[in-house]
mmCIF file with all atom_site columns, C-alpha atoms in Angstrom:
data_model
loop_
_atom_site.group_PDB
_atom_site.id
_atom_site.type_symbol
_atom_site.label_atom_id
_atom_site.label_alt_id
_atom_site.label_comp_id
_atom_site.label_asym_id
_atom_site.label_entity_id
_atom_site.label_seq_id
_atom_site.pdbx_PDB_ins_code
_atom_site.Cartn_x
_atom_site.Cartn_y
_atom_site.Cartn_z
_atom_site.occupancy
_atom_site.B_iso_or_equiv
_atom_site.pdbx_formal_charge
_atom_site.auth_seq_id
_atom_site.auth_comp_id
_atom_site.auth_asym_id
_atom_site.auth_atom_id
_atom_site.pdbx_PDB_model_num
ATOM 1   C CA . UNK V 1 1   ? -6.224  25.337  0.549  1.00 0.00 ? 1238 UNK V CA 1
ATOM 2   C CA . UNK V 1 2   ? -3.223  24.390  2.110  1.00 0.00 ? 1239 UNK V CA 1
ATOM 3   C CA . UNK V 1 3   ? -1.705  21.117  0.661  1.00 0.00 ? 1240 UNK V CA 1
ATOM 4   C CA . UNK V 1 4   ? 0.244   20.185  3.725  1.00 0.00 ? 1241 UNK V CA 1
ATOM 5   C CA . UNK V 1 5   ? 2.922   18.668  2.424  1.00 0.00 ? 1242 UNK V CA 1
ATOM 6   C CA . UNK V 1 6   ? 4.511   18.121  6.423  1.00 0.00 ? 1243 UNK V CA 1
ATOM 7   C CA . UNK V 1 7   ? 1.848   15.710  6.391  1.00 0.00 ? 1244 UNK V CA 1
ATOM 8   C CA . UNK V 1 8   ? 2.145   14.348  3.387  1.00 0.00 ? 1245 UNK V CA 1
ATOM 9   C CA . UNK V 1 9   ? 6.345   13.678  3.975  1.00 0.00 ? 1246 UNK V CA 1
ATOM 10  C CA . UNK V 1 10  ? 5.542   12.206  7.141  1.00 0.00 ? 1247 UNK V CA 1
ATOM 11  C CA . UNK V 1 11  ? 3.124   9.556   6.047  1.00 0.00 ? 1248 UNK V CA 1
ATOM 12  C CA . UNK V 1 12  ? 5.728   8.963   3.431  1.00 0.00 ? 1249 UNK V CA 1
ATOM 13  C CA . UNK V 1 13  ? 8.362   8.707   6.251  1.00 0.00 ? 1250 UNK V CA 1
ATOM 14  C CA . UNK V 1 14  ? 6.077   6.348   8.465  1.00 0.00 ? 1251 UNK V CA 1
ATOM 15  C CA . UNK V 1 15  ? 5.600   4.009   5.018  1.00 0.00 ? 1252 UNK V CA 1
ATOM 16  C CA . UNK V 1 16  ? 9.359   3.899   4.481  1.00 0.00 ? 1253 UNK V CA 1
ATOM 17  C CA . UNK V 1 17  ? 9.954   2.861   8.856  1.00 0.00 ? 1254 UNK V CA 1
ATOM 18  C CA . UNK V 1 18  ? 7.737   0.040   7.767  1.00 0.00 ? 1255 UNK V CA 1
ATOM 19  C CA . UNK V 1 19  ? 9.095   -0.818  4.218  1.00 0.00 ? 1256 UNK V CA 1
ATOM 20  C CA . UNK V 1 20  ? 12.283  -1.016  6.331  1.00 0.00 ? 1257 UNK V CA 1
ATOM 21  C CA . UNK V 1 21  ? 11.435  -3.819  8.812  1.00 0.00 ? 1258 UNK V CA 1
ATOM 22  C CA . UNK V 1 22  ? 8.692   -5.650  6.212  1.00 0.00 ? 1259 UNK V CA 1
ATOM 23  C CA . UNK V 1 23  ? 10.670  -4.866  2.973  1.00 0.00 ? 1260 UNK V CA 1
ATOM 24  C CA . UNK V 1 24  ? 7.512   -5.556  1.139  1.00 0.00 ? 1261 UNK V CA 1
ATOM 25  C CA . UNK V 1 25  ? 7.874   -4.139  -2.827 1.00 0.00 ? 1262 UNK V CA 1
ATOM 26  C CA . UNK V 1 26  ? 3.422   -3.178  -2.695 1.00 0.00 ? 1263 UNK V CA 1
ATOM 27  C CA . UNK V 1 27  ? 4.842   -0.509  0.168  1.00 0.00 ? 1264 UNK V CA 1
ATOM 28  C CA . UNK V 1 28  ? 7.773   0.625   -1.869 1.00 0.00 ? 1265 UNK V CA 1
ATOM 29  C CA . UNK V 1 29  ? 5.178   0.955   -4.674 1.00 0.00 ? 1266 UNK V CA 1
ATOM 30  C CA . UNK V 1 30  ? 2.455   3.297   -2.661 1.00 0.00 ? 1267 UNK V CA 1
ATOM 31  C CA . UNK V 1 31  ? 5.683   5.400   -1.876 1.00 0.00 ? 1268 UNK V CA 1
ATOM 32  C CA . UNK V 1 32  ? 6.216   5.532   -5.242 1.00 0.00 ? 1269 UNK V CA 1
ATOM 33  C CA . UNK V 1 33  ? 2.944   6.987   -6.140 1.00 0.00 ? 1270 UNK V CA 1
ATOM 34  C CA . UNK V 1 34  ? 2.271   8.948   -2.904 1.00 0.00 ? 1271 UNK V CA 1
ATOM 35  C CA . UNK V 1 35  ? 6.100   10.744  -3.845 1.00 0.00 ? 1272 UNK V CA 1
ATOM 36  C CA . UNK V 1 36  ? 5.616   11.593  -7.333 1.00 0.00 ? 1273 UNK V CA 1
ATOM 37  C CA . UNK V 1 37  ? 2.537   13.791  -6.544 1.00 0.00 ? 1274 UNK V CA 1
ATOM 38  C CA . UNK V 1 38  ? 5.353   15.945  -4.708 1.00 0.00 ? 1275 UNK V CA 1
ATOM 39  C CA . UNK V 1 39  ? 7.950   15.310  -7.479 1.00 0.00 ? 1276 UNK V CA 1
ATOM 40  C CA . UNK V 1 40  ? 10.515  12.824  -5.465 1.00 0.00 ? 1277 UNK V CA 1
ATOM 41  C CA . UNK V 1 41  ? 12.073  9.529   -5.074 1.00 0.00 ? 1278 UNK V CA 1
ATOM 42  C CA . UNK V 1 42  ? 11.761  9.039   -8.341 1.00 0.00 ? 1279 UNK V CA 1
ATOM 43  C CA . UNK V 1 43  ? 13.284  5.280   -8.874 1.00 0.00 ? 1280 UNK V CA 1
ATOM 44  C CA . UNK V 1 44  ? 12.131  1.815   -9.954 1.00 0.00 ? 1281 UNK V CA 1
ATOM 45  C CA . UNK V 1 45  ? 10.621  -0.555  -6.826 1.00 0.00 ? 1282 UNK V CA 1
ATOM 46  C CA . UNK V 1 46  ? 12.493  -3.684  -8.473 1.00 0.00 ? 1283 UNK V CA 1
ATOM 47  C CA . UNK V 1 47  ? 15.850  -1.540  -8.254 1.00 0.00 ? 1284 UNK V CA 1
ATOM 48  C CA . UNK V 1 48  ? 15.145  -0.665  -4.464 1.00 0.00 ? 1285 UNK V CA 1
ATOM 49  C CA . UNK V 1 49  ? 14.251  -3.886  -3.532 1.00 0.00 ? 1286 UNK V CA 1
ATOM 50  C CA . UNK V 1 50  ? 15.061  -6.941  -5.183 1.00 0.00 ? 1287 UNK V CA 1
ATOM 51  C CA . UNK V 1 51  ? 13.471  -9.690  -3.143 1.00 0.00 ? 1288 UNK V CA 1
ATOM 52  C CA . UNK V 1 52  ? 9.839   -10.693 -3.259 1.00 0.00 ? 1289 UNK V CA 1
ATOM 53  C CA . UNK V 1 53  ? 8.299   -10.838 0.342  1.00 0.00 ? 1290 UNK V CA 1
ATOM 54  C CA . UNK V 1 54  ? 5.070   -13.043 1.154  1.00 0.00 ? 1291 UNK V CA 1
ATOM 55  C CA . UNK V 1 55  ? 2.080   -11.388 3.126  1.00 0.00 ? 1292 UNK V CA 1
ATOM 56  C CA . UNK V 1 56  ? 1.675   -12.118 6.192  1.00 0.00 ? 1293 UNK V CA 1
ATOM 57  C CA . UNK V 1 57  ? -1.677  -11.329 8.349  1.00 0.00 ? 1294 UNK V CA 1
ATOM 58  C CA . UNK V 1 58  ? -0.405  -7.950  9.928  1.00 0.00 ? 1295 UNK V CA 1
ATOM 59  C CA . UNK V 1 59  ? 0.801   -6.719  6.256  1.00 0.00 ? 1296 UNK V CA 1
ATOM 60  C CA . UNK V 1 60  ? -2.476  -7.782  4.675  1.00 0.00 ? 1297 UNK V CA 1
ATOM 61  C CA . UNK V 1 61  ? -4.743  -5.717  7.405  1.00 0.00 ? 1298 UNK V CA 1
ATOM 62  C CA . UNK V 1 62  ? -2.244  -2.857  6.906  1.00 0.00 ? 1299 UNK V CA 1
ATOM 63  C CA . UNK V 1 63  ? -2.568  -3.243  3.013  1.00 0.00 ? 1300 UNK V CA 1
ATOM 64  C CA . UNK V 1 64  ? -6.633  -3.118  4.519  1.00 0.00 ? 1301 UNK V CA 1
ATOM 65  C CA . UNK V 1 65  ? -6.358  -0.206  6.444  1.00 0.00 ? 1302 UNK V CA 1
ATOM 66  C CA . UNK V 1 66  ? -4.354  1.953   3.488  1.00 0.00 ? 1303 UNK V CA 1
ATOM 67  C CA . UNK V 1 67  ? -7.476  0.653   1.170  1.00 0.00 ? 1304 UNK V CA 1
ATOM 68  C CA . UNK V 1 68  ? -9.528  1.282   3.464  1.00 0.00 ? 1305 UNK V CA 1
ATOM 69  C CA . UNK V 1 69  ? -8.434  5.174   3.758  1.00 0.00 ? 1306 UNK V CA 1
ATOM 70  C CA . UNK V 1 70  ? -8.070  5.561   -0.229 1.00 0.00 ? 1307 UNK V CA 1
ATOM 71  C CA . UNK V 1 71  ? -11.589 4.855   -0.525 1.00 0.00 ? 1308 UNK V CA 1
ATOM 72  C CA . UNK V 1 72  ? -12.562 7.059   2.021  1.00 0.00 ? 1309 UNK V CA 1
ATOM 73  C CA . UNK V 1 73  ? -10.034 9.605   0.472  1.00 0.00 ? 1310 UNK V CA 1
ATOM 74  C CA . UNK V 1 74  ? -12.299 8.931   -2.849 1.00 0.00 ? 1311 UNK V CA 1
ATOM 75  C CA . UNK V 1 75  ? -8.914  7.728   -3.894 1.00 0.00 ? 1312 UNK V CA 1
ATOM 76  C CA . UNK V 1 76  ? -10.079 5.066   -6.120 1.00 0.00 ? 1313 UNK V CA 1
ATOM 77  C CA . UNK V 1 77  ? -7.189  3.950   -8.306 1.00 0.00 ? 1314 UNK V CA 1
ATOM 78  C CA . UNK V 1 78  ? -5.320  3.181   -5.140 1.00 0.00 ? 1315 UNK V CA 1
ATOM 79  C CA . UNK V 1 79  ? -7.952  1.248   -3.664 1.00 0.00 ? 1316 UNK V CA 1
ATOM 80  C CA . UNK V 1 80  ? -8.335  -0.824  -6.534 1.00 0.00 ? 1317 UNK V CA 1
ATOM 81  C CA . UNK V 1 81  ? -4.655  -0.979  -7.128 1.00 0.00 ? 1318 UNK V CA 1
ATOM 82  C CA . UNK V 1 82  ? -4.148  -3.040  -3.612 1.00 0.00 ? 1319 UNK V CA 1
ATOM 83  C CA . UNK V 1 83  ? -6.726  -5.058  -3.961 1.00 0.00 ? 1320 UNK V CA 1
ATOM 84  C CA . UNK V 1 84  ? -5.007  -6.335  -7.048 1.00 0.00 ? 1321 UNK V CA 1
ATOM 85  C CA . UNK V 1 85  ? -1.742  -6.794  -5.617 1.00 0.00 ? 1322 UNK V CA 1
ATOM 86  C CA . UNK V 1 86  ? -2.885  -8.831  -2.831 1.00 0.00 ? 1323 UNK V CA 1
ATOM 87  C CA . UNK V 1 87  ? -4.559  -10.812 -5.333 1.00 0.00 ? 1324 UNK V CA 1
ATOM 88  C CA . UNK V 1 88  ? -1.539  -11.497 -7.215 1.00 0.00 ? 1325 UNK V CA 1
ATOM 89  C CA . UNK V 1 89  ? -0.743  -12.828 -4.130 1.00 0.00 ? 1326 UNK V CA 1
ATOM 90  C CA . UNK V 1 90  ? -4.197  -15.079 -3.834 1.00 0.00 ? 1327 UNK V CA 1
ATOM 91  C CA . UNK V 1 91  ? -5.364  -12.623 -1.252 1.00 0.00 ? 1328 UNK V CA 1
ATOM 92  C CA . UNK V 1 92  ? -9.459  -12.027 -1.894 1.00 0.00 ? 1329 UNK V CA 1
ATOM 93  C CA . UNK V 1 93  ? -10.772 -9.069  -0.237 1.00 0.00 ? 1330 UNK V CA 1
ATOM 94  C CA . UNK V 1 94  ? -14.367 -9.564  0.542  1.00 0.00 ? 1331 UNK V CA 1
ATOM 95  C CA . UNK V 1 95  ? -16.208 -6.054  0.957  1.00 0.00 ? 1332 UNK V CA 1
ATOM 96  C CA . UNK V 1 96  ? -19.411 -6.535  3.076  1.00 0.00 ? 1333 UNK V CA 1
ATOM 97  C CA . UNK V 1 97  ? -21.361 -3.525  5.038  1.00 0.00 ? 1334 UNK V CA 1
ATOM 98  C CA . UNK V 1 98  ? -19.615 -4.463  8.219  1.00 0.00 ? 1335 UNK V CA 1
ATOM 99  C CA . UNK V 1 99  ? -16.042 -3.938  6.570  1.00 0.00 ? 1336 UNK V CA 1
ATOM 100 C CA . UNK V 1 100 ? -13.168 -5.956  4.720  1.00 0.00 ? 1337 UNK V CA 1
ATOM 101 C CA . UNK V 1 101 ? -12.547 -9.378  5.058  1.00 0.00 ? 1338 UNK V CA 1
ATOM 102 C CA . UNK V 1 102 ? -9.843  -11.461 3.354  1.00 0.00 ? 1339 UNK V CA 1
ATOM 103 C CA . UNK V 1 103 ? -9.441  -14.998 2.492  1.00 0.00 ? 1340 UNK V CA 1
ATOM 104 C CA . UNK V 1 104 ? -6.630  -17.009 0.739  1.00 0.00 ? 1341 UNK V CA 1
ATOM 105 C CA . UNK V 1 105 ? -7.289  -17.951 -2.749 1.00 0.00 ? 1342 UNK V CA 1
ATOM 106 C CA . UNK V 1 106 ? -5.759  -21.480 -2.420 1.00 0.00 ? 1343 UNK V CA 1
#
């Protein structure tokens, strides 16, 4: 089938609008991963960014939503992959039949 990579650049695209105004490194590391299944942007996230930026609600429920879709997507490693950077960050995800929660660890 087709692999659609249109698709697959503009998601990448849409991540980077938003790595732009959030500058958050975990975004900057899903383009990482999401761009070397095509074979680009091949750098280091600590070179590209050198700041560390604290979640806020919004990015949390977008880190959520991409979780979300990578489980759906039967994308496993990337699920569990946020939920451990938002945990470095004392963010606990709470799964629960009527969707994700999150709580501060503090």
């Amino acid at each position: 089938d087709d692999f659609n990579t249109p698709l697959a650049l503009q998601v990448i695209f849409e991540i980077c609008n938003k790595i732009n105004v959030t500058k958050d490194l975990n975004l900057v590391n899903l383009i990482i991963k999401l761009s070397n299944i095509l074979g680009i942007l091949n750098y280091v996230p600590d070179e590209y960014l050198k700041l560390q930026v604290e979640f806020s609600p919004d990015l949390i429920n977008e880190q959520i939503e991409i979780r979300n879709k990578a489980k759906l997507d039967k994308n496993y490693e990337l699920a569990d992959q946020i939920r451990q950077q938002l945990l470095s960050k004392n963010i606990i995800l709470e799964d629960t039949s009527t969707g994700t929660s999150w709580r501060s660890k503090n």
